[in-house]
Amino acid sequence: MAYIITSPCIGEKHGDCVDECPVDAIHEGEEQFFIDPDVCIDCGACEPVCPVEAIYQDEFVPEDEQEFIEKNAEFFR
């Protein structure tokens, strides 16, 4: 997985990241958006446009947000 969307997205879902993604890798879940690791090209276009700063490269996800790595993977299973 290249990028992970974390808890600040829950209940917000602004969608700026969806509009910015050049490969349509971001999908809407019930509470938040998720990034498809099989489609994401690791371009990083989504990260700076997120108004709630919820998007991180997987290796930079804060410790208190680590559960979202698995939550993202589970969404696409």
mmCIF file of N, CA and C in Angstrom:
data_model
loop_
_atom_site.group_PDB
_atom_site.id
_atom_site.type_symbol
_atom_site.label_atom_id
_atom_site.label_comp_id
_atom_site.label_asym_id
_atom_site.label_seq_id
_atom_site.Cartn_x
_atom_site.Cartn_y
_atom_site.Cartn_z
ATOM 1 N N MET A 1 0.819 -1.184 0.000
ATOM 2 C CA MET A 1 0.000 0.000 0.000
ATOM 3 C C MET A 1 0.866 1.252 0.000
ATOM 4 N N ALA A 2 0.549 2.162 -0.819
ATOM 5 C CA ALA A 2 1.343 3.377 -0.910
ATOM 6 C C ALA A 2 0.801 4.477 0.004
ATOM 7 N N TYR A 3 -0.480 4.729 -0.039
ATOM 8 C CA TYR A 3 -1.082 5.797 0.766
ATOM 9 C C TYR A 3 -2.268 5.256 1.548
ATOM 10 N N ILE A 4 -2.462 5.817 2.735
ATOM 11 C CA ILE A 4 -3.520 5.391 3.646
ATOM 12 C C ILE A 4 -4.328 6.621 4.063
ATOM 13 N N ILE A 5 -5.636 6.476 4.098
ATOM 14 C CA ILE A 5 -6.502 7.532 4.600
ATOM 15 C C ILE A 5 -6.875 7.163 6.035
ATOM 16 N N THR A 6 -6.680 8.105 6.953
ATOM 17 C CA THR A 6 -6.838 7.843 8.382
ATOM 18 C C THR A 6 -8.075 8.524 8.972
ATOM 19 N N SER A 7 -8.184 8.492 10.291
ATOM 20 C CA SER A 7 -9.397 8.895 11.006
ATOM 21 C C SER A 7 -9.927 10.307 10.745
ATOM 22 N N PRO A 8 -9.115 11.316 10.438
ATOM 23 C CA PRO A 8 -9.727 12.623 10.183
ATOM 24 C C PRO A 8 -10.743 12.620 9.032
ATOM 25 N N CYS A 9 -10.688 11.619 8.171
ATOM 26 C CA CYS A 9 -11.628 11.519 7.056
ATOM 27 C C CYS A 9 -13.009 11.034 7.511
ATOM 28 N N ILE A 10 -13.056 10.327 8.619
ATOM 29 C CA ILE A 10 -14.322 9.752 9.075
ATOM 30 C C ILE A 10 -15.348 10.859 9.285
ATOM 31 N N GLY A 11 -16.462 10.707 8.605
ATOM 32 C CA GLY A 11 -17.545 11.665 8.710
ATOM 33 C C GLY A 11 -17.335 12.946 7.907
ATOM 34 N N GLU A 12 -16.169 13.145 7.350
ATOM 35 C CA GLU A 12 -15.876 14.356 6.575
ATOM 36 C C GLU A 12 -16.103 14.114 5.087
ATOM 37 N N LYS A 13 -15.301 13.210 4.520
ATOM 38 C CA LYS A 13 -15.408 12.826 3.118
ATOM 39 C C LYS A 13 -15.571 14.017 2.178
ATOM 40 N N HIS A 14 -14.623 14.928 2.207
ATOM 41 C CA HIS A 14 -14.668 16.110 1.336
ATOM 42 C C HIS A 14 -14.600 15.741 -0.142
ATOM 43 N N GLY A 15 -13.793 14.742 -0.489
ATOM 44 C CA GLY A 15 -13.718 14.282 -1.869
ATOM 45 C C GLY A 15 -12.692 14.975 -2.742
ATOM 46 N N ASP A 16 -11.946 15.926 -2.190
ATOM 47 C CA ASP A 16 -10.907 16.585 -2.984
ATOM 48 C C ASP A 16 -9.897 15.562 -3.500
ATOM 49 N N CYS A 17 -9.589 14.574 -2.669
ATOM 50 C CA CYS A 17 -8.626 13.535 -3.051
ATOM 51 C C CYS A 17 -9.137 12.712 -4.230
ATOM 52 N N VAL A 18 -10.436 12.432 -4.237
ATOM 53 C CA VAL A 18 -11.040 11.656 -5.321
ATOM 54 C C VAL A 18 -10.884 12.401 -6.639
ATOM 55 N N ASP A 19 -11.154 13.696 -6.611
ATOM 56 C CA ASP A 19 -11.044 14.517 -7.816
ATOM 57 C C ASP A 19 -9.603 14.605 -8.316
ATOM 58 N N GLU A 20 -8.653 14.568 -7.410
ATOM 59 C CA GLU A 20 -7.244 14.747 -7.762
ATOM 60 C C GLU A 20 -6.571 13.461 -8.246
ATOM 61 N N CYS A 21 -7.066 12.315 -7.842
ATOM 62 C CA CYS A 21 -6.422 11.031 -8.177
ATOM 63 C C CYS A 21 -6.496 10.756 -9.684
ATOM 64 N N PRO A 22 -5.342 10.624 -10.333
ATOM 65 C CA PRO A 22 -5.334 10.428 -11.787
ATOM 66 C C PRO A 22 -5.728 9.021 -12.239
ATOM 67 N N VAL A 23 -5.788 8.065 -11.312
ATOM 68 C CA VAL A 23 -6.100 6.683 -11.693
ATOM 69 C C VAL A 23 -7.361 6.140 -11.008
ATOM 70 N N ASP A 24 -8.146 7.009 -10.400
ATOM 71 C CA ASP A 24 -9.393 6.616 -9.729
ATOM 72 C C ASP A 24 -9.190 5.491 -8.712
ATOM 73 N N ALA A 25 -8.163 5.653 -7.870
ATOM 74 C CA ALA A 25 -7.847 4.635 -6.872
ATOM 75 C C ALA A 25 -8.586 4.849 -5.556
ATOM 76 N N ILE A 26 -9.261 5.982 -5.409
ATOM 77 C CA ILE A 26 -9.902 6.310 -4.131
ATOM 78 C C ILE A 26 -11.399 6.020 -4.219
ATOM 79 N N HIS A 27 -11.862 5.211 -3.264
ATOM 80 C CA HIS A 27 -13.247 4.756 -3.259
ATOM 81 C C HIS A 27 -13.932 5.154 -1.961
ATOM 82 N N GLU A 28 -15.211 5.420 -2.065
ATOM 83 C CA GLU A 28 -15.976 5.843 -0.907
ATOM 84 C C GLU A 28 -16.512 4.656 -0.126
ATOM 85 N N GLY A 29 -16.200 4.639 1.166
ATOM 86 C CA GLY A 29 -16.762 3.660 2.080
ATOM 87 C C GLY A 29 -17.910 4.304 2.835
ATOM 88 N N GLU A 30 -18.465 3.582 3.766
ATOM 89 C CA GLU A 30 -19.605 4.092 4.530
ATOM 90 C C GLU A 30 -19.237 5.334 5.344
ATOM 91 N N GLU A 31 -18.061 5.317 5.990
ATOM 92 C CA GLU A 31 -17.667 6.427 6.861
ATOM 93 C C GLU A 31 -16.531 7.280 6.315
ATOM 94 N N GLN A 32 -15.755 6.742 5.370
ATOM 95 C CA GLN A 32 -14.573 7.446 4.893
ATOM 96 C C GLN A 32 -14.190 6.937 3.513
ATOM 97 N N PHE A 33 -13.162 7.555 2.928
ATOM 98 C CA PHE A 33 -12.614 7.088 1.660
ATOM 99 C C PHE A 33 -11.479 6.109 1.913
ATOM 100 N N PHE A 34 -11.207 5.255 0.916
ATOM 101 C CA PHE A 34 -10.127 4.286 0.973
ATOM 102 C C PHE A 34 -9.365 4.308 -0.340
ATOM 103 N N ILE A 35 -8.067 4.007 -0.277
ATOM 104 C CA ILE A 35 -7.217 3.998 -1.468
ATOM 105 C C ILE A 35 -6.901 2.555 -1.844
ATOM 106 N N ASP A 36 -7.252 2.183 -3.066
ATOM 107 C CA ASP A 36 -7.015 0.829 -3.563
ATOM 108 C C ASP A 36 -5.522 0.646 -3.828
ATOM 109 N N PRO A 37 -4.857 -0.223 -3.072
ATOM 110 C CA PRO A 37 -3.412 -0.404 -3.226
ATOM 111 C C PRO A 37 -3.015 -1.027 -4.566
ATOM 112 N N ASP A 38 -3.946 -1.704 -5.211
ATOM 113 C CA ASP A 38 -3.650 -2.324 -6.503
ATOM 114 C C ASP A 38 -3.764 -1.338 -7.662
ATOM 115 N N VAL A 39 -4.405 -0.220 -7.432
ATOM 116 C CA VAL A 39 -4.604 0.780 -8.474
ATOM 117 C C VAL A 39 -3.708 2.002 -8.255
ATOM 118 N N CYS A 40 -3.453 2.336 -7.001
ATOM 119 C CA CYS A 40 -2.640 3.510 -6.648
ATOM 120 C C CYS A 40 -1.268 3.432 -7.310
ATOM 121 N N ILE A 41 -0.861 4.542 -7.916
ATOM 122 C CA ILE A 41 0.452 4.593 -8.584
ATOM 123 C C ILE A 41 1.482 5.350 -7.747
ATOM 124 N N ASP A 42 1.160 5.603 -6.487
ATOM 125 C CA ASP A 42 2.092 6.218 -5.545
ATOM 126 C C ASP A 42 2.532 7.606 -5.998
ATOM 127 N N CYS A 43 1.638 8.357 -6.638
ATOM 128 C CA CYS A 43 2.002 9.681 -7.156
ATOM 129 C C CYS A 43 1.958 10.760 -6.079
ATOM 130 N N GLY A 44 1.137 10.543 -5.037
ATOM 131 C CA GLY A 44 1.052 11.502 -3.943
ATOM 132 C C GLY A 44 0.153 12.695 -4.196
ATOM 133 N N ALA A 45 -0.569 12.716 -5.297
ATOM 134 C CA ALA A 45 -1.421 13.864 -5.631
ATOM 135 C C ALA A 45 -2.536 14.075 -4.603
ATOM 136 N N CYS A 46 -2.967 13.025 -3.961
ATOM 137 C CA CYS A 46 -4.071 13.110 -3.006
ATOM 138 C C CYS A 46 -3.677 13.768 -1.686
ATOM 139 N N GLU A 47 -2.474 13.539 -1.258
ATOM 140 C CA GLU A 47 -2.043 13.977 0.077
ATOM 141 C C GLU A 47 -2.167 15.486 0.298
ATOM 142 N N PRO A 48 -1.610 16.338 -0.557
ATOM 143 C CA PRO A 48 -1.661 17.779 -0.270
ATOM 144 C C PRO A 48 -3.035 18.419 -0.422
ATOM 145 N N VAL A 49 -3.968 17.772 -1.112
ATOM 146 C CA VAL A 49 -5.292 18.378 -1.298
ATOM 147 C C VAL A 49 -6.295 17.993 -0.216
ATOM 148 N N CYS A 50 -5.926 17.095 0.659
ATOM 149 C CA CYS A 50 -6.834 16.662 1.731
ATOM 150 C C CYS A 50 -6.979 17.794 2.753
ATOM 151 N N PRO A 51 -8.189 18.367 2.876
ATOM 152 C CA PRO A 51 -8.376 19.503 3.779
ATOM 153 C C PRO A 51 -8.303 19.149 5.265
ATOM 154 N N VAL A 52 -8.393 17.847 5.592
ATOM 155 C CA VAL A 52 -8.324 17.432 6.994
ATOM 156 C C VAL A 52 -7.022 16.690 7.308
ATOM 157 N N GLU A 53 -6.095 16.675 6.355
ATOM 158 C CA GLU A 53 -4.770 16.048 6.517
ATOM 159 C C GLU A 53 -4.875 14.604 7.008
ATOM 160 N N ALA A 54 -5.700 13.826 6.317
ATOM 161 C CA ALA A 54 -5.943 12.441 6.704
ATOM 162 C C ALA A 54 -5.107 11.438 5.920
ATOM 163 N N ILE A 55 -4.361 11.873 4.898
ATOM 164 C CA ILE A 55 -3.671 10.952 4.002
ATOM 165 C C ILE A 55 -2.169 10.946 4.273
ATOM 166 N N TYR A 56 -1.635 9.721 4.413
ATOM 167 C CA TYR A 56 -0.213 9.530 4.682
ATOM 168 C C TYR A 56 0.350 8.417 3.805
ATOM 169 N N GLN A 57 1.642 8.518 3.470
ATOM 170 C CA GLN A 57 2.315 7.363 2.902
ATOM 171 C C GLN A 57 2.322 6.306 3.987
ATOM 172 N N ASP A 58 2.210 5.042 3.592
ATOM 173 C CA ASP A 58 2.054 3.986 4.590
ATOM 174 C C ASP A 58 3.142 3.978 5.656
ATOM 175 N N GLU A 59 4.377 4.284 5.301
ATOM 176 C CA GLU A 59 5.448 4.253 6.305
ATOM 177 C C GLU A 59 5.436 5.470 7.236
ATOM 178 N N PHE A 60 4.591 6.459 6.951
ATOM 179 C CA PHE A 60 4.517 7.662 7.785
ATOM 180 C C PHE A 60 3.185 7.803 8.527
ATOM 181 N N VAL A 61 2.372 6.753 8.511
ATOM 182 C CA VAL A 61 1.113 6.790 9.257
ATOM 183 C C VAL A 61 1.456 6.901 10.746
ATOM 184 N N PRO A 62 0.900 7.883 11.450
ATOM 185 C CA PRO A 62 1.193 8.032 12.880
ATOM 186 C C PRO A 62 0.842 6.766 13.659
ATOM 187 N N GLU A 63 1.553 6.548 14.752
ATOM 188 C CA GLU A 63 1.338 5.332 15.546
ATOM 189 C C GLU A 63 -0.104 5.160 15.976
ATOM 190 N N ASP A 64 -0.754 6.250 16.360
ATOM 191 C CA ASP A 64 -2.131 6.144 16.830
ATOM 192 C C ASP A 64 -3.138 5.961 15.697
ATOM 193 N N GLU A 65 -2.656 5.906 14.450
ATOM 194 C CA GLU A 65 -3.520 5.707 13.284
ATOM 195 C C GLU A 65 -3.183 4.404 12.538
ATOM 196 N N GLN A 66 -2.286 3.590 13.084
ATOM 197 C CA GLN A 66 -1.820 2.375 12.416
ATOM 198 C C GLN A 66 -2.945 1.408 12.054
ATOM 199 N N GLU A 67 -4.015 1.392 12.822
ATOM 200 C CA GLU A 67 -5.129 0.481 12.548
ATOM 201 C C GLU A 67 -5.742 0.727 11.166
ATOM 202 N N PHE A 68 -5.556 1.933 10.629
ATOM 203 C CA PHE A 68 -6.137 2.258 9.331
ATOM 204 C C PHE A 68 -5.407 1.581 8.174
ATOM 205 N N ILE A 69 -4.201 1.114 8.404
ATOM 206 C CA ILE A 69 -3.493 0.339 7.376
ATOM 207 C C ILE A 69 -4.267 -0.955 7.118
ATOM 208 N N GLU A 70 -4.634 -1.648 8.180
ATOM 209 C CA GLU A 70 -5.400 -2.886 8.053
ATOM 210 C C GLU A 70 -6.831 -2.599 7.612
ATOM 211 N N LYS A 71 -7.416 -1.529 8.116
ATOM 212 C CA LYS A 71 -8.787 -1.165 7.742
ATOM 213 C C LYS A 71 -8.874 -0.917 6.231
ATOM 214 N N ASN A 72 -7.861 -0.272 5.680
ATOM 215 C CA ASN A 72 -7.815 -0.013 4.228
ATOM 216 C C ASN A 72 -7.684 -1.328 3.469
ATOM 217 N N ALA A 73 -6.794 -2.194 3.900
ATOM 218 C CA ALA A 73 -6.596 -3.482 3.234
ATOM 219 C C ALA A 73 -7.886 -4.312 3.274
ATOM 220 N N GLU A 74 -8.546 -4.289 4.419
ATOM 221 C CA GLU A 74 -9.778 -5.065 4.586
ATOM 222 C C GLU A 74 -10.887 -4.567 3.653
ATOM 223 N N PHE A 75 -10.960 -3.276 3.426
ATOM 224 C CA PHE A 75 -11.985 -2.709 2.549
ATOM 225 C C PHE A 75 -11.910 -3.302 1.140
ATOM 226 N N PHE A 76 -10.708 -3.634 0.692
ATOM 227 C CA PHE A 76 -10.543 -4.137 -0.673
ATOM 228 C C PHE A 76 -10.463 -5.658 -0.766
ATOM 229 N N ARG A 77 -10.700 -6.354 0.320
ATOM 230 C CA ARG A 77 -10.713 -7.830 0.286
ATOM 231 C C ARG A 77 -12.064 -8.344 -0.101
#
